[in-house]
């Protein structure tokens, strides 16, 4: 049985210890096309050699920056073929700004296992603690596994957050590069779905798709640049649900609504009649 909810639910994930350097942070930001405005002081803060500011979405790659093998979807009670898996949701809650250089350790557990009939959703939560013993961030993530439902588990909630009933406060487009996925995979996500055309077609896509977490980072950076004057230290959290795919070279449209200390965002694909790519997006920040 690929999924055994009795074993999986609540199961602890293997703890990790990892470290990162300013060069790792720079590489991540370059994978999100940082530096396109190469004379802009705000833009260059992402690429400072000694103390680059750090996007909160760096938390999603910090533990895997030096991984060169494709990931395995293997947890207690969960064994799934990588070709069946796409990212379902991601959230990062910051307990303090991420430093440009650091060491950390993580502990986590599986929080949800839902049986959607034709598919399954598996969610987990990870707590990351710095070398000083203080919490750095909490990450919550879920995957959607095609064809892995039907194991007799609960279906789970169906939640959708409605967008504000008014025109967005910001309407911004963000281009992506044809080689965007090939750049971003250097941050440790070597899933061939994003680089191997034959693997992508076997998984049901016409071509390799952009990493969902790359889109996630691109939208977060766009929001920080447009609304927070490129000051990532003000961001306290960022979450999104992956609602569709983006192909390298396509353009993201981010419609943003400012509500107190929160941005509500909807991200779509310009070239495909505004097909959704990220939904239920929330960025929280300090004043």
GROMACS .gro file of C-alpha atoms in nm:
model
  287
    1UNK     CA    1   0.000   0.000   0.000
    2UNK     CA    2   0.163   0.332  -0.108
    3UNK     CA    3  -0.020   0.519   0.172
    4UNK     CA    4  -0.109   0.380   0.513
    5UNK     CA    5  -0.279   0.663   0.704
    6UNK     CA    6  -0.259   0.475   1.035
    7UNK     CA    7   0.119   0.476   1.011
    8UNK     CA    8   0.161   0.812   0.839
    9UNK     CA    9  -0.058   1.046   1.039
   10UNK     CA   10   0.148   1.208   1.313
   11UNK     CA   11   0.465   1.023   1.214
   12UNK     CA   12   0.791   1.204   1.282
   13UNK     CA   13   1.009   1.305   0.989
   14UNK     CA   14   1.383   1.248   0.997
   15UNK     CA   15   1.556   1.544   1.166
   16UNK     CA   16   1.803   1.743   0.959
   17UNK     CA   17   2.101   1.964   1.022
   18UNK     CA   18   2.205   2.210   0.753
   19UNK     CA   19   2.388   2.534   0.690
   20UNK     CA   20   2.390   2.808   0.429
   21UNK     CA   21   2.616   3.090   0.317
   22UNK     CA   22   2.566   3.429   0.149
   23UNK     CA   23   2.658   3.259  -0.181
   24UNK     CA   24   2.369   3.014  -0.132
   25UNK     CA   25   2.133   3.304  -0.075
   26UNK     CA   26   2.263   3.481  -0.386
   27UNK     CA   27   2.220   3.165  -0.594
   28UNK     CA   28   1.862   3.126  -0.476
   29UNK     CA   29   1.781   3.487  -0.558
   30UNK     CA   30   1.942   3.451  -0.903
   31UNK     CA   31   1.717   3.148  -0.956
   32UNK     CA   32   1.428   3.392  -0.906
   33UNK     CA   33   1.576   3.636  -1.163
   34UNK     CA   34   1.711   3.879  -0.904
   35UNK     CA   35   1.944   4.129  -1.065
   36UNK     CA   36   1.723   4.206  -1.364
   37UNK     CA   37   1.732   4.568  -1.247
   38UNK     CA   38   2.110   4.559  -1.215
   39UNK     CA   39   2.159   4.923  -1.114
   40UNK     CA   40   1.869   4.944  -0.867
   41UNK     CA   41   2.000   4.966  -0.506
   42UNK     CA   42   1.693   4.782  -0.374
   43UNK     CA   43   1.742   4.500  -0.623
   44UNK     CA   44   2.112   4.472  -0.546
   45UNK     CA   45   2.034   4.409  -0.177
   46UNK     CA   46   1.937   4.055  -0.281
   47UNK     CA   47   2.286   3.997  -0.422
   48UNK     CA   48   2.523   4.161  -0.175
   49UNK     CA   49   2.838   3.950  -0.140
   50UNK     CA   50   2.860   3.961   0.239
   51UNK     CA   51   2.512   4.022   0.377
   52UNK     CA   52   2.240   3.980   0.114
   53UNK     CA   53   1.889   4.030   0.244
   54UNK     CA   54   1.698   3.702   0.242
   55UNK     CA   55   1.356   3.636   0.097
   56UNK     CA   56   1.148   3.429   0.342
   57UNK     CA   57   1.089   3.174   0.066
   58UNK     CA   58   1.459   3.080   0.093
   59UNK     CA   59   1.336   2.866   0.382
   60UNK     CA   60   1.197   2.619   0.126
   61UNK     CA   61   1.542   2.545  -0.021
   62UNK     CA   62   1.782   2.606   0.269
   63UNK     CA   63   1.787   2.236   0.373
   64UNK     CA   64   1.842   2.109   0.016
   65UNK     CA   65   2.086   2.355  -0.142
   66UNK     CA   66   2.353   2.088  -0.192
   67UNK     CA   67   2.127   1.802  -0.296
   68UNK     CA   68   2.204   1.668  -0.644
   69UNK     CA   69   1.976   1.362  -0.656
   70UNK     CA   70   1.604   1.366  -0.746
   71UNK     CA   71   1.388   1.378  -0.433
   72UNK     CA   72   1.207   1.072  -0.300
   73UNK     CA   73   0.853   1.080  -0.168
   74UNK     CA   74   0.926   0.841   0.114
   75UNK     CA   75   0.791   0.900   0.464
   76UNK     CA   76   0.660   0.665   0.733
   77UNK     CA   77   0.348   0.510   0.579
   78UNK     CA   78   0.398   0.694   0.248
   79UNK     CA   79   0.580   0.562  -0.060
   80UNK     CA   80   0.481   0.739  -0.384
   81UNK     CA   81   0.626   0.747  -0.736
   82UNK     CA   82   0.776   1.092  -0.794
   83UNK     CA   83   0.607   1.119  -1.137
   84UNK     CA   84   0.265   1.122  -0.964
   85UNK     CA   85   0.342   1.408  -0.728
   86UNK     CA   86   0.295   1.784  -0.754
   87UNK     CA   87   0.317   2.046  -0.481
   88UNK     CA   88  -0.024   2.133  -0.334
   89UNK     CA   89   0.047   2.414  -0.087
   90UNK     CA   90   0.329   2.589   0.095
   91UNK     CA   91   0.350   2.823   0.392
   92UNK     CA   92   0.647   2.980   0.569
   93UNK     CA   93   0.598   3.159   0.902
   94UNK     CA   94   0.902   3.360   1.011
   95UNK     CA   95   0.984   3.393   1.380
   96UNK     CA   96   1.263   3.638   1.288
   97UNK     CA   97   1.432   3.742   0.964
   98UNK     CA   98   1.648   3.470   0.808
   99UNK     CA   99   2.017   3.560   0.837
  100UNK     CA  100   2.242   3.565   0.532
  101UNK     CA  101   2.455   3.291   0.686
  102UNK     CA  102   2.360   3.033   0.942
  103UNK     CA  103   2.330   2.682   1.077
  104UNK     CA  104   2.002   2.520   1.173
  105UNK     CA  105   1.827   2.197   1.258
  106UNK     CA  106   1.476   2.083   1.177
  107UNK     CA  107   1.216   1.849   1.321
  108UNK     CA  108   0.881   1.771   1.166
  109UNK     CA  109   0.582   1.542   1.144
  110UNK     CA  110   0.302   1.450   0.907
  111UNK     CA  111  -0.006   1.652   0.998
  112UNK     CA  112  -0.270   1.542   0.744
  113UNK     CA  113  -0.345   1.252   0.512
  114UNK     CA  114  -0.653   1.301   0.295
  115UNK     CA  115  -0.815   1.055   0.054
  116UNK     CA  116  -0.953   1.251  -0.243
  117UNK     CA  117  -1.068   0.937  -0.426
  118UNK     CA  118  -0.859   0.963  -0.740
  119UNK     CA  119  -0.571   1.127  -0.551
  120UNK     CA  120  -0.421   1.176  -0.208
  121UNK     CA  121  -0.298   1.480  -0.018
  122UNK     CA  122  -0.021   1.449   0.241
  123UNK     CA  123   0.077   1.747   0.457
  124UNK     CA  124   0.359   1.800   0.701
  125UNK     CA  125   0.494   2.069   0.932
  126UNK     CA  126   0.858   2.144   1.006
  127UNK     CA  127   1.010   2.356   1.283
  128UNK     CA  128   1.354   2.503   1.212
  129UNK     CA  129   1.578   2.616   1.498
  130UNK     CA  130   1.895   2.821   1.463
  131UNK     CA  131   2.229   2.730   1.619
  132UNK     CA  132   2.143   2.964   1.908
  133UNK     CA  133   1.847   2.741   2.002
  134UNK     CA  134   1.584   2.994   1.896
  135UNK     CA  135   1.315   2.926   1.636
  136UNK     CA  136   1.385   3.063   1.289
  137UNK     CA  137   1.080   2.954   1.090
  138UNK     CA  138   0.792   2.711   1.066
  139UNK     CA  139   0.722   2.553   0.728
  140UNK     CA  140   0.395   2.386   0.633
  141UNK     CA  141   0.374   2.195   0.306
  142UNK     CA  142   0.145   1.952   0.128
  143UNK     CA  143   0.170   1.734  -0.182
  144UNK     CA  144  -0.097   1.611  -0.423
  145UNK     CA  145  -0.042   1.255  -0.545
  146UNK     CA  146  -0.237   1.154  -0.855
  147UNK     CA  147  -0.385   0.804  -0.851
  148UNK     CA  148  -0.293   0.739  -0.488
  149UNK     CA  149  -0.637   0.783  -0.329
  150UNK     CA  150  -0.889   0.513  -0.252
  151UNK     CA  151  -0.720   0.387   0.064
  152UNK     CA  152  -1.027   0.452   0.278
  153UNK     CA  153  -0.922   0.770   0.455
  154UNK     CA  154  -1.116   1.089   0.521
  155UNK     CA  155  -1.162   1.326   0.228
  156UNK     CA  156  -1.064   1.636   0.423
  157UNK     CA  157  -1.186   1.996   0.397
  158UNK     CA  158  -1.234   2.190   0.077
  159UNK     CA  159  -1.135   2.550   0.147
  160UNK     CA  160  -1.130   2.841  -0.092
  161UNK     CA  161  -1.069   3.200   0.009
  162UNK     CA  162  -1.266   3.456  -0.189
  163UNK     CA  163  -1.080   3.753  -0.333
  164UNK     CA  164  -1.182   4.106  -0.231
  165UNK     CA  165  -1.476   4.241  -0.429
  166UNK     CA  166  -1.294   4.544  -0.570
  167UNK     CA  167  -1.020   4.626  -0.815
  168UNK     CA  168  -0.673   4.520  -0.703
  169UNK     CA  169  -0.443   4.780  -0.552
  170UNK     CA  170  -0.154   4.648  -0.762
  171UNK     CA  171  -0.151   4.464  -1.094
  172UNK     CA  172   0.199   4.351  -1.186
  173UNK     CA  173   0.350   4.118  -1.445
  174UNK     CA  174   0.666   3.915  -1.384
  175UNK     CA  175   0.837   3.748  -1.682
  176UNK     CA  176   1.014   3.415  -1.649
  177UNK     CA  177   1.311   3.292  -1.851
  178UNK     CA  178   1.307   2.992  -2.085
  179UNK     CA  179   1.589   2.851  -1.870
  180UNK     CA  180   1.423   2.947  -1.537
  181UNK     CA  181   1.367   2.588  -1.422
  182UNK     CA  182   1.722   2.489  -1.516
  183UNK     CA  183   1.853   2.776  -1.305
  184UNK     CA  184   1.623   2.713  -1.012
  185UNK     CA  185   1.702   2.341  -0.993
  186UNK     CA  186   2.054   2.438  -0.883
  187UNK     CA  187   1.898   2.522  -0.547
  188UNK     CA  188   1.855   2.150  -0.482
  189UNK     CA  189   1.525   2.050  -0.645
  190UNK     CA  190   1.644   1.805  -0.911
  191UNK     CA  191   1.302   1.658  -0.987
  192UNK     CA  192   1.327   1.566  -1.360
  193UNK     CA  193   0.971   1.691  -1.406
  194UNK     CA  194   1.132   2.035  -1.440
  195UNK     CA  195   1.420   1.947  -1.672
  196UNK     CA  196   1.358   1.620  -1.862
  197UNK     CA  197   1.106   1.647  -2.149
  198UNK     CA  198   1.047   1.272  -2.165
  199UNK     CA  199   0.985   1.247  -1.790
  200UNK     CA  200   0.747   1.543  -1.805
  201UNK     CA  201   0.548   1.388  -2.091
  202UNK     CA  202   0.526   1.057  -1.908
  203UNK     CA  203   0.382   1.252  -1.614
  204UNK     CA  204   0.115   1.404  -1.841
  205UNK     CA  205   0.266   1.742  -1.930
  206UNK     CA  206   0.366   1.853  -2.281
  207UNK     CA  207   0.697   1.993  -2.156
  208UNK     CA  208   0.887   2.038  -1.829
  209UNK     CA  209   0.705   2.271  -1.593
  210UNK     CA  210   0.850   2.538  -1.367
  211UNK     CA  211   0.894   2.437  -1.004
  212UNK     CA  212   0.593   2.544  -0.803
  213UNK     CA  213   0.830   2.676  -0.539
  214UNK     CA  214   1.003   2.889  -0.802
  215UNK     CA  215   0.669   3.051  -0.889
  216UNK     CA  216   0.607   3.085  -0.515
  217UNK     CA  217   0.938   3.267  -0.471
  218UNK     CA  218   0.889   3.486  -0.779
  219UNK     CA  219   0.551   3.609  -0.657
  220UNK     CA  220   0.686   3.674  -0.307
  221UNK     CA  221   0.975   3.876  -0.449
  222UNK     CA  222   0.741   4.073  -0.676
  223UNK     CA  223   0.520   4.159  -0.379
  224UNK     CA  224   0.819   4.262  -0.168
  225UNK     CA  225   0.956   4.482  -0.445
  226UNK     CA  226   0.628   4.652  -0.533
  227UNK     CA  227   0.466   4.694  -0.192
  228UNK     CA  228   0.750   4.681   0.064
  229UNK     CA  229   1.018   4.872  -0.129
  230UNK     CA  230   1.226   4.553  -0.156
  231UNK     CA  231   1.256   4.524   0.224
  232UNK     CA  232   1.224   4.153   0.302
  233UNK     CA  233   1.286   4.207   0.675
  234UNK     CA  234   0.925   4.328   0.707
  235UNK     CA  235   0.776   3.997   0.587
  236UNK     CA  236   0.643   3.770   0.863
  237UNK     CA  237   0.479   3.498   0.654
  238UNK     CA  238   0.393   3.382   0.305
  239UNK     CA  239   0.156   3.108   0.196
  240UNK     CA  240  -0.003   2.987  -0.126
  241UNK     CA  241  -0.195   2.703  -0.284
  242UNK     CA  242  -0.063   2.572  -0.616
  243UNK     CA  243  -0.359   2.603  -0.850
  244UNK     CA  244  -0.199   2.533  -1.189
  245UNK     CA  245   0.126   2.498  -1.378
  246UNK     CA  246   0.359   2.756  -1.526
  247UNK     CA  247   0.593   2.679  -1.814
  248UNK     CA  248   0.936   2.844  -1.830
  249UNK     CA  249   0.920   3.157  -2.045
  250UNK     CA  250   0.561   3.242  -1.952
  251UNK     CA  251   0.457   3.557  -1.766
  252UNK     CA  252   0.301   3.572  -1.420
  253UNK     CA  253   0.035   3.832  -1.347
  254UNK     CA  254   0.002   3.914  -0.975
  255UNK     CA  255  -0.310   4.098  -0.868
  256UNK     CA  256  -0.265   4.225  -0.512
  257UNK     CA  257  -0.506   4.366  -0.259
  258UNK     CA  258  -0.370   4.550   0.044
  259UNK     CA  259  -0.565   4.482   0.362
  260UNK     CA  260  -0.405   4.624   0.675
  261UNK     CA  261  -0.076   4.434   0.723
  262UNK     CA  262  -0.161   4.165   0.472
  263UNK     CA  263  -0.147   4.129   0.096
  264UNK     CA  264  -0.403   3.907  -0.072
  265UNK     CA  265  -0.266   3.787  -0.406
  266UNK     CA  266  -0.392   3.595  -0.707
  267UNK     CA  267  -0.131   3.480  -0.961
  268UNK     CA  268  -0.224   3.384  -1.317
  269UNK     CA  269  -0.056   3.307  -1.651
  270UNK     CA  270  -0.079   3.595  -1.898
  271UNK     CA  271  -0.024   3.383  -2.210
  272UNK     CA  272  -0.298   3.131  -2.127
  273UNK     CA  273  -0.599   3.355  -2.073
  274UNK     CA  274  -0.511   3.422  -1.708
  275UNK     CA  275  -0.513   3.054  -1.608
  276UNK     CA  276  -0.457   3.032  -1.231
  277UNK     CA  277  -0.113   2.932  -1.107
  278UNK     CA  278  -0.120   3.034  -0.738
  279UNK     CA  279  -0.432   3.094  -0.531
  280UNK     CA  280  -0.519   3.164  -0.168
  281UNK     CA  281  -0.196   3.364  -0.146
  282UNK     CA  282  -0.131   3.564   0.170
  283UNK     CA  283   0.176   3.773   0.254
  284UNK     CA  284   0.185   3.920   0.605
  285UNK     CA  285   0.421   4.199   0.706
  286UNK     CA  286   0.504   4.449   0.974
  287UNK     CA  287   0.429   4.820   0.942
   0.00000   0.00000   0.00000
